[in-house]
mmCIF file of C-alpha atoms and ligand atoms in Angstrom:
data_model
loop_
_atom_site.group_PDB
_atom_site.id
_atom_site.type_symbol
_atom_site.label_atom_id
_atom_site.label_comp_id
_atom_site.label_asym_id
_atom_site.label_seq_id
_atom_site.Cartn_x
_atom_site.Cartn_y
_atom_site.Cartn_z
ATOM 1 C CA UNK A 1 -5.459 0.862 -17.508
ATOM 2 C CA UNK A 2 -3.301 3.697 -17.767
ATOM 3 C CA UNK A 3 -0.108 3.350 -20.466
ATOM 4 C CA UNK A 4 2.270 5.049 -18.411
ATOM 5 C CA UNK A 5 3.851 2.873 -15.421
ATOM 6 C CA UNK A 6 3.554 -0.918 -14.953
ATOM 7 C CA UNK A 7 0.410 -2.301 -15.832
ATOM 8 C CA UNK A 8 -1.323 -3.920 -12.976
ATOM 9 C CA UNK A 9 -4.125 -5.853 -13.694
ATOM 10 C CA UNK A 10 -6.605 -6.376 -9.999
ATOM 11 C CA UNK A 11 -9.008 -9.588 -9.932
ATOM 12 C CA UNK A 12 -11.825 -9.170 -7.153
ATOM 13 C CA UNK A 13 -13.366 -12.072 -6.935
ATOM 14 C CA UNK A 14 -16.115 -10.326 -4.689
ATOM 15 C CA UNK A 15 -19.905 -10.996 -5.295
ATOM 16 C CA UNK A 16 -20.252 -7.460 -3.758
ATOM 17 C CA UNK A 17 -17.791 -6.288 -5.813
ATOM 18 C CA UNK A 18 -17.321 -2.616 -4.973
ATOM 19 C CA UNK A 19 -19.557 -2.814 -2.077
ATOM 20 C CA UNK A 20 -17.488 -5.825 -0.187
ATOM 21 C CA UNK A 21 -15.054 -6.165 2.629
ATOM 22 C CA UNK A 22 -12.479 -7.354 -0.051
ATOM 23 C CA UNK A 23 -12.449 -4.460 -1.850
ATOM 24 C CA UNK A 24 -11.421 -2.160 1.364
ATOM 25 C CA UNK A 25 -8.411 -4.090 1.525
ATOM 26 C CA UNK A 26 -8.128 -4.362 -2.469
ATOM 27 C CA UNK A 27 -8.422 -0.206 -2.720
ATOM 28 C CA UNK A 28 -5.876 -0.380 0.363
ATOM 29 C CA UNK A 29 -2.992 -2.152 -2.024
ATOM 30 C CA UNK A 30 -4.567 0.133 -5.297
ATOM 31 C CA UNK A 31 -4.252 3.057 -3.245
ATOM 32 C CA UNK A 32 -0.084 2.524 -2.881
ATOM 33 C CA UNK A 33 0.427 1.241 -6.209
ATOM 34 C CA UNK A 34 -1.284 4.271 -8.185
ATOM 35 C CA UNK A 35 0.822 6.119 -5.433
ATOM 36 C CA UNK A 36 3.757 4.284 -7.427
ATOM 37 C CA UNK A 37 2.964 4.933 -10.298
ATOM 38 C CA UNK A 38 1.511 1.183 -11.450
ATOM 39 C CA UNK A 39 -1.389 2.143 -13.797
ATOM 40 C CA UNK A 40 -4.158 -0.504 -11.900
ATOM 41 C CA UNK A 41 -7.384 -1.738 -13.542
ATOM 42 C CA UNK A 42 -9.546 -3.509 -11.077
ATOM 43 C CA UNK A 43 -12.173 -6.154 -12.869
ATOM 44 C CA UNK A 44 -15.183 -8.110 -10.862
ATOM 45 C CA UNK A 45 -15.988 -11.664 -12.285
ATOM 46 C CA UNK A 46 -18.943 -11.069 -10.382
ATOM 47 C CA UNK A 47 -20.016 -8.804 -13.201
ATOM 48 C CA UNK A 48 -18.184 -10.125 -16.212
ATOM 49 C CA UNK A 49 -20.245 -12.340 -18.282
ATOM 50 C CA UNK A 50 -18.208 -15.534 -17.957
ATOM 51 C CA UNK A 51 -19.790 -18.942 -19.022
ATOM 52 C CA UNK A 52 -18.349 -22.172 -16.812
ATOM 53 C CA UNK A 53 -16.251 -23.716 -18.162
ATOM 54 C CA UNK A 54 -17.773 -27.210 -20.576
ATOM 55 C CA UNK A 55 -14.241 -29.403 -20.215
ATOM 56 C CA UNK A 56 -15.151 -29.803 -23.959
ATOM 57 C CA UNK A 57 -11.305 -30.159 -24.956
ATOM 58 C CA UNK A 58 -12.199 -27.996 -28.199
ATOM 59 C CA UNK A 59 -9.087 -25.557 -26.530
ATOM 60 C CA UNK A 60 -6.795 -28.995 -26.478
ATOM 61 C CA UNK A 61 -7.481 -30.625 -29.649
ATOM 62 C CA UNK A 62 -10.469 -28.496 -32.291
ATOM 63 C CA UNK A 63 -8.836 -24.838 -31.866
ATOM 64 C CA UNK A 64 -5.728 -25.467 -29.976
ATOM 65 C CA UNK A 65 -5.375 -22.107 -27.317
ATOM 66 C CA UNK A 66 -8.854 -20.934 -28.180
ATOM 67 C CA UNK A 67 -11.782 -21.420 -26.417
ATOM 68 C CA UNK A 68 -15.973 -22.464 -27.708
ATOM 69 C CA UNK A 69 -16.740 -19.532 -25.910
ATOM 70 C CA UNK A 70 -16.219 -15.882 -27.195
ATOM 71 C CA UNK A 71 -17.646 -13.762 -24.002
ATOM 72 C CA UNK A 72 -16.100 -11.397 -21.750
ATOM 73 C CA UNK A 73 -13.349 -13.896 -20.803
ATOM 74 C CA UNK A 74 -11.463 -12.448 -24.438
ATOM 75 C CA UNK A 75 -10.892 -9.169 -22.809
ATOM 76 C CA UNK A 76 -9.787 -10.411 -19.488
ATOM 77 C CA UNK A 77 -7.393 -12.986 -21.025
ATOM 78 C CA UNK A 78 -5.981 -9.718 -22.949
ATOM 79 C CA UNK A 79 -5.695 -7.788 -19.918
ATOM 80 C CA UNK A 80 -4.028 -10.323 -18.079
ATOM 81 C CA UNK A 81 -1.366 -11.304 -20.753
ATOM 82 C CA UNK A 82 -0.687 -7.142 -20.895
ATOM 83 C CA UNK A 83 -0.214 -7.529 -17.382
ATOM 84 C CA UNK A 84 3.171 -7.225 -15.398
ATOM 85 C CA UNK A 85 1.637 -7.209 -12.148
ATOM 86 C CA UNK A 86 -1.763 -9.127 -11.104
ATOM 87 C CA UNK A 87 -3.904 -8.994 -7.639
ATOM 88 C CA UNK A 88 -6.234 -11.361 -6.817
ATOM 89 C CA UNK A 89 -8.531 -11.603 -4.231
ATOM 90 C CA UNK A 90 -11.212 -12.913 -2.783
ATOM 91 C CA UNK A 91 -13.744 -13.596 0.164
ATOM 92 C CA UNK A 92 -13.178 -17.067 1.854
ATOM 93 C CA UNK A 93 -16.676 -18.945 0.343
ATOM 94 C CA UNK A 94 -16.705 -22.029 2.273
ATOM 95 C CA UNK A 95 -12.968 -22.310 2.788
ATOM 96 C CA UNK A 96 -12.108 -21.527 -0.491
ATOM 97 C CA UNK A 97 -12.552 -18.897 -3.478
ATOM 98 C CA UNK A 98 -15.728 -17.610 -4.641
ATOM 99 C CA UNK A 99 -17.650 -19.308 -7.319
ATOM 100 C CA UNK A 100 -17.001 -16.005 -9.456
ATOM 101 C CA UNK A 101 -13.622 -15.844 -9.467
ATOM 102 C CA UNK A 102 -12.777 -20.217 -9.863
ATOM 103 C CA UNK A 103 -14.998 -19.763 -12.959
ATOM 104 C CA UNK A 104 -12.857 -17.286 -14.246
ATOM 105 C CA UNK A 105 -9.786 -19.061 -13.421
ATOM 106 C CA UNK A 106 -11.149 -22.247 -15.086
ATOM 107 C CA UNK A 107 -11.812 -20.523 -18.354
ATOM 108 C CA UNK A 108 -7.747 -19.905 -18.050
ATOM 109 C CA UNK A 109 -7.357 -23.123 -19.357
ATOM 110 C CA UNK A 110 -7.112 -22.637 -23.342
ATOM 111 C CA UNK A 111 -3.953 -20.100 -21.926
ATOM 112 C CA UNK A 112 -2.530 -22.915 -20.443
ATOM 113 C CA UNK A 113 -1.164 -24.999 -23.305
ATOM 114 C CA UNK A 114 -1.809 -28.579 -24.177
ATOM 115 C CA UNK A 115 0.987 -30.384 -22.594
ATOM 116 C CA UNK A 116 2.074 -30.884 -18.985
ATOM 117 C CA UNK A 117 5.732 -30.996 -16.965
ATOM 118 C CA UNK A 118 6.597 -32.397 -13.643
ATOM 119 C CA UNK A 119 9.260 -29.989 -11.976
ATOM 120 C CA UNK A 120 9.516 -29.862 -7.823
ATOM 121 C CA UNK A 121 7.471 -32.998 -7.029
ATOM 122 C CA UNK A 122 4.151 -31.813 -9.040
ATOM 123 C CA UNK A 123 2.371 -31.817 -12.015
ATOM 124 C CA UNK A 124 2.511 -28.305 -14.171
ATOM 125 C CA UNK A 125 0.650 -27.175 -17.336
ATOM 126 C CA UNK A 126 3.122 -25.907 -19.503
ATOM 127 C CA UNK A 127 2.229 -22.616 -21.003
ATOM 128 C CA UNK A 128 2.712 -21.547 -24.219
ATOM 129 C CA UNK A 129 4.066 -18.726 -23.194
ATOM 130 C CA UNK A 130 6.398 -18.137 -20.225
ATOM 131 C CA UNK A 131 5.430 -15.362 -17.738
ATOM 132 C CA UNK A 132 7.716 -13.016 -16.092
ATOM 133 C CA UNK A 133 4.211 -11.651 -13.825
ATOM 134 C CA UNK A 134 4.539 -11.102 -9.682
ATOM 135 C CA UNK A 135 1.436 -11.840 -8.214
ATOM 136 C CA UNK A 136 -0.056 -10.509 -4.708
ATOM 137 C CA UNK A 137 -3.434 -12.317 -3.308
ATOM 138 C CA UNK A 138 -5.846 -11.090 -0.710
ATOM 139 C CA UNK A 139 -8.405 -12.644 1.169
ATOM 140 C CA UNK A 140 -10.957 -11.585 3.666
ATOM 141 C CA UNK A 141 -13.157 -14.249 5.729
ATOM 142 C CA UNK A 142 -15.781 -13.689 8.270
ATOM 143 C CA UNK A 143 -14.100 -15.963 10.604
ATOM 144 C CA UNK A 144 -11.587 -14.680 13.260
ATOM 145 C CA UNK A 145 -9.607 -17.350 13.022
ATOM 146 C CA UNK A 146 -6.237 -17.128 10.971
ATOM 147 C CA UNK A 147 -6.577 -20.835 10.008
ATOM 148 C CA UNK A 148 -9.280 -19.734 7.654
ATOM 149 C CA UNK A 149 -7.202 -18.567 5.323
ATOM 150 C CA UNK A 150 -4.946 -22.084 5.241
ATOM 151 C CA UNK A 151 -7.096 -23.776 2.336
ATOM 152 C CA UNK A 152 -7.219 -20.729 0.585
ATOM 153 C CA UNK A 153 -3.738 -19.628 0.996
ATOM 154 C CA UNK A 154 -3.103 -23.153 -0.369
ATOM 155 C CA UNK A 155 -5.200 -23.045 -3.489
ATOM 156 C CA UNK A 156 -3.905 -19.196 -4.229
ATOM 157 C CA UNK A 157 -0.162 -20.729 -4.221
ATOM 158 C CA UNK A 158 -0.895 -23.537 -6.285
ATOM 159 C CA UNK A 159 -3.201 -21.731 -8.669
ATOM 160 C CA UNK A 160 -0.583 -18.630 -9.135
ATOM 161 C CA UNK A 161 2.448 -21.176 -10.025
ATOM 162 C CA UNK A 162 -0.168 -23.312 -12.295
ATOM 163 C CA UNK A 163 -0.409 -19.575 -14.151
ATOM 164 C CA UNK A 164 3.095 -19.256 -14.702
ATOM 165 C CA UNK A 165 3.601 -16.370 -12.213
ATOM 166 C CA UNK A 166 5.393 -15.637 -9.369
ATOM 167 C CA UNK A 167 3.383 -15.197 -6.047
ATOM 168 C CA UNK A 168 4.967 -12.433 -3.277
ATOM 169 C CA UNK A 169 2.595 -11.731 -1.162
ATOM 170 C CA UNK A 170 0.118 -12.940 0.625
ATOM 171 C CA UNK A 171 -2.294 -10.598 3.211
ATOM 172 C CA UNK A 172 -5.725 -12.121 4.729
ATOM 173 C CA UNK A 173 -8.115 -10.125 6.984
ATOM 174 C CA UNK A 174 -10.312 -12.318 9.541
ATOM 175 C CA UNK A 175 -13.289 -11.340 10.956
ATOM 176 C CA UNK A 176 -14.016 -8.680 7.937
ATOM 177 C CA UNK A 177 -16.580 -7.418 10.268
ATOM 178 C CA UNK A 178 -14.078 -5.517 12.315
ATOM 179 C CA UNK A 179 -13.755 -3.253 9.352
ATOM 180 C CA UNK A 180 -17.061 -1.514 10.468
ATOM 181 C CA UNK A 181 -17.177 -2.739 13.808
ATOM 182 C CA UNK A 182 -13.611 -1.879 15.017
ATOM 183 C CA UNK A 183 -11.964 0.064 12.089
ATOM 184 C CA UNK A 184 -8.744 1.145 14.730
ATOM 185 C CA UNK A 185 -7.878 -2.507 15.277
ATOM 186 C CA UNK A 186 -7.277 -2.834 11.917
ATOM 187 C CA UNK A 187 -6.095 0.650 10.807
ATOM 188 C CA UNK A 188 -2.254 -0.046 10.537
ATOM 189 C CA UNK A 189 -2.480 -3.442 8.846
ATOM 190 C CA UNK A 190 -4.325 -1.635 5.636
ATOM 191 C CA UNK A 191 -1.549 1.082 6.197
ATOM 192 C CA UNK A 192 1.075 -1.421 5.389
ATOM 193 C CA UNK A 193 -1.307 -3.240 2.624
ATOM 194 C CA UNK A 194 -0.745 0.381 0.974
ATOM 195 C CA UNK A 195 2.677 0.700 1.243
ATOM 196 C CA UNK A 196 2.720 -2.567 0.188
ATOM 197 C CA UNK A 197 0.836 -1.604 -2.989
ATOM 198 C CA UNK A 198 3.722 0.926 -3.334
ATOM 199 C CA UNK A 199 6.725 -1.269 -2.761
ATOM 200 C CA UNK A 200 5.200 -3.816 -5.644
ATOM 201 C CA UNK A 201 4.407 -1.354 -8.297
ATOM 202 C CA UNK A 202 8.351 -0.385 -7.739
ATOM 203 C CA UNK A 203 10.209 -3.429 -8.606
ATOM 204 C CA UNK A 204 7.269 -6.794 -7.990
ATOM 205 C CA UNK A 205 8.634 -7.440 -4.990
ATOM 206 C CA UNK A 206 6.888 -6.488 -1.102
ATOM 207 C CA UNK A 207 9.527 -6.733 2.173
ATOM 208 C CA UNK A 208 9.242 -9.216 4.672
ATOM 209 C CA UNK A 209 8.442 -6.496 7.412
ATOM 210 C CA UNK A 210 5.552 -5.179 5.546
ATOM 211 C CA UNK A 211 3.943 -8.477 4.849
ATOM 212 C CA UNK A 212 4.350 -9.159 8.584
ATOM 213 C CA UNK A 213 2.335 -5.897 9.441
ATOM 214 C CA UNK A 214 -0.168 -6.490 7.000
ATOM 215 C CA UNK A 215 -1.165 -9.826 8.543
ATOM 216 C CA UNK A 216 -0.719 -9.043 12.168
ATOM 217 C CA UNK A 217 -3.402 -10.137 14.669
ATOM 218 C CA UNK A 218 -5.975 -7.942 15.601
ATOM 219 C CA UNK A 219 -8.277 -10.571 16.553
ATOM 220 C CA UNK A 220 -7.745 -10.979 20.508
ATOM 221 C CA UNK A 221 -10.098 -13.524 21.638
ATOM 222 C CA UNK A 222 -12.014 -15.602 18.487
ATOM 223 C CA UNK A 223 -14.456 -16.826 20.910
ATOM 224 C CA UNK A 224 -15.690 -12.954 21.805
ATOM 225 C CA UNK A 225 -15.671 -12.343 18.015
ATOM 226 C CA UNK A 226 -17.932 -15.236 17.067
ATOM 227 C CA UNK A 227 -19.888 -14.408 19.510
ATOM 228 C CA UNK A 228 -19.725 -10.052 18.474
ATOM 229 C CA UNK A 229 -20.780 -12.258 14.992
ATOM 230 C CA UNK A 230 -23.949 -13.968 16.088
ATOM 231 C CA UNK A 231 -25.056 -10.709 18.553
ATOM 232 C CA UNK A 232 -24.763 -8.771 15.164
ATOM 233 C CA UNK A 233 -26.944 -10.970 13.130
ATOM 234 C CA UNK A 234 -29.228 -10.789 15.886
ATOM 235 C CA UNK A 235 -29.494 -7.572 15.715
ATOM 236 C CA UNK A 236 -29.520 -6.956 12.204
ATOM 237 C CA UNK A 237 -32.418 -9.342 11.902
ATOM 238 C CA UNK A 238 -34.661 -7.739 14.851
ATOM 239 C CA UNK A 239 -33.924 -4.167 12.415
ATOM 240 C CA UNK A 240 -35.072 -5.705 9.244
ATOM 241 C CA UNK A 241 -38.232 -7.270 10.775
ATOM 242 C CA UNK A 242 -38.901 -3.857 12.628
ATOM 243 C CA UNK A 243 -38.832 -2.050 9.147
ATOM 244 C CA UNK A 244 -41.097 -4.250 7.345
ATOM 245 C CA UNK A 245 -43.719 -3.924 10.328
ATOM 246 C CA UNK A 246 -43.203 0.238 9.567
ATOM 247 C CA UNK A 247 -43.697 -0.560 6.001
HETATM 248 C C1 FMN B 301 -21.409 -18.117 0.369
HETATM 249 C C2 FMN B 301 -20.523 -17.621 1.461
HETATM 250 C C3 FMN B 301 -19.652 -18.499 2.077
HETATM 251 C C4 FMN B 301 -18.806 -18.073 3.087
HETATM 252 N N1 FMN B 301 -17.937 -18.965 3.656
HETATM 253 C C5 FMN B 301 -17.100 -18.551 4.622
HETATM 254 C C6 FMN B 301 -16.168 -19.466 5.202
HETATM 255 O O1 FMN B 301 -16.086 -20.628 4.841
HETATM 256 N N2 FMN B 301 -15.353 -18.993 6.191
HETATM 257 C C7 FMN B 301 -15.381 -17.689 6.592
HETATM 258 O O2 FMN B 301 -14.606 -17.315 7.473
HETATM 259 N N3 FMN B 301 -16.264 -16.806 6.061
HETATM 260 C C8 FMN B 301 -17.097 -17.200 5.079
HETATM 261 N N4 FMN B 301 -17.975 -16.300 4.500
HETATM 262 C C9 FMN B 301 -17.924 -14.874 4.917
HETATM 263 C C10 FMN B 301 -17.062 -14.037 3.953
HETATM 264 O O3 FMN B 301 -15.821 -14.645 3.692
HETATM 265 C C11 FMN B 301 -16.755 -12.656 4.547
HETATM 266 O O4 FMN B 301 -17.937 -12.020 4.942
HETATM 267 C C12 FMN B 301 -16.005 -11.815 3.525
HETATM 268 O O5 FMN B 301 -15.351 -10.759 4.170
HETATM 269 C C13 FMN B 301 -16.942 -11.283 2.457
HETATM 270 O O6 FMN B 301 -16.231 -10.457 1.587
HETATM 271 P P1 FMN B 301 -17.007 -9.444 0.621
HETATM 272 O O7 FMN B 301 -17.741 -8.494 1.485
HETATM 273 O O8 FMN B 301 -15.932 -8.812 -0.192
HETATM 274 O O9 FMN B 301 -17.902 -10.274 -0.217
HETATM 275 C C14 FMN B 301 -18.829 -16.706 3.501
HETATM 276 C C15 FMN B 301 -19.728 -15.825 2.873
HETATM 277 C C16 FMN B 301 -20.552 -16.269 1.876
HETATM 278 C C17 FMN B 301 -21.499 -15.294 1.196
#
């Protein structure tokens, strides 16, 4: 992370990391803020050495803040406290976050404080600290379908506030296929993620018009997708056993 600019700290909960769908969109948003001068450091759970969470309680009660474990969750915790900005994102897993990225977010917990508060109708851990952070989240999903993204966009929401931050944007990209398949469909949506990625490194804060053109359709008829989805498997499948008859 550079130390000029605001520090932006980028979560890619990806188990392709650098290779994934998620990060096209992720490098999209990178792309603006670096253009605005955010200095952005983008991690991968995927690759972190990260031990589950053991709900020992050691953080509550043995070394109050501090977790058993001393592994590559130190640094990250670091990082994200030096933070003034934070993206996360993700790949829809089976309607919600990948298993990389909830581990990650589980071994939060020591950060969290002991005690709890109920403020707006739910139940809050309070933090030892209180953060000032804006948060953006991204998603991409295999599905066409926008409702995809409604459990996730849930638990992002929840799971931002629960951290103590401030969540302004949202942007989700169906049918991540379409990002090989039909890259023009697509095109000015990650345009806007990047200006988006601009707009936050400026003052935390992304316009209503930009989030709007982020998450416009392109997705004109689900069915034809799913079945573009299936055709492609098909395909890719009569390839592979093709090249292991050559081989
Ligand atoms: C284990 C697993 C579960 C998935 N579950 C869903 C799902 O519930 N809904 C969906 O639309 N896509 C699902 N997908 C597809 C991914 O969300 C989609 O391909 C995504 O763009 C992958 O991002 P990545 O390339 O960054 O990993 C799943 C993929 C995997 C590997």
């Amino acid at each position: 992370m550079s130390d000029t600019g605001t520090k932006m700290l980028v979560i890619n909960g990806s188990h392709r990391a650098e290779q994934g769908f998620t990060e096209r969109v992720v490098q999209a948003f990178v792309q603006g803020a670096e253009a605005g001068k955010a200095g952005c450091e983008v991690l991968y759970p995927a690759r972190q050495k990260i031990a589950p969470c053991a709900s020992c309680g050691k953080c509550l009660f043995e070394t109050p803040g501090a977790c058993r474990y001393h592994d590559d969750m130190d640094a990250i915790i670091a990082k994200m406290e030096a933070a003034e900005l934070l993206l996360l994102a993700s790949p829809v897993y089976f309607d919600s976050m990948s298993s990389a990225l909830q581990k990650m977010i589980e071994r939060l917990r020591p950060t969290f404080g002991p005690y709890f508060a109920f403020r707006e109708g739910r139940t809050y851990h309070l933090k030892s600290r209180e953060q000032q952070q804006k948060a953006v989240v991204i998603s991409t999903a295999g599905n066409p379908e926008r409702e995809t993204f409604v459990s996730i966009s849930r638990v992002f929401n929840r799971v931002v506030k629960s951290m103590g931050a401030q969540l302004v944007g949202e942007f989700y990209f169906p049918a991540s296929h379409f990002m090989v398949s039909h890259p023009e469909l697509l095109a000015g949506q990650l345009e806007a993620v990047t200006m988006a990625g601009k707009e936050f490194a400026a003052d935390g804060s992304i316009s209503r018009e930009l989030l709007a053109q982020g998450n416009k359709e392109y997705v004109a008829d689900p069915e034809r997708a799913v079945q573009g989805i299936s055709r492609m498997i098909l395909e890719m499948r009569e390839r592979y056993r093709l090249e292991q008859e050559d081989n």
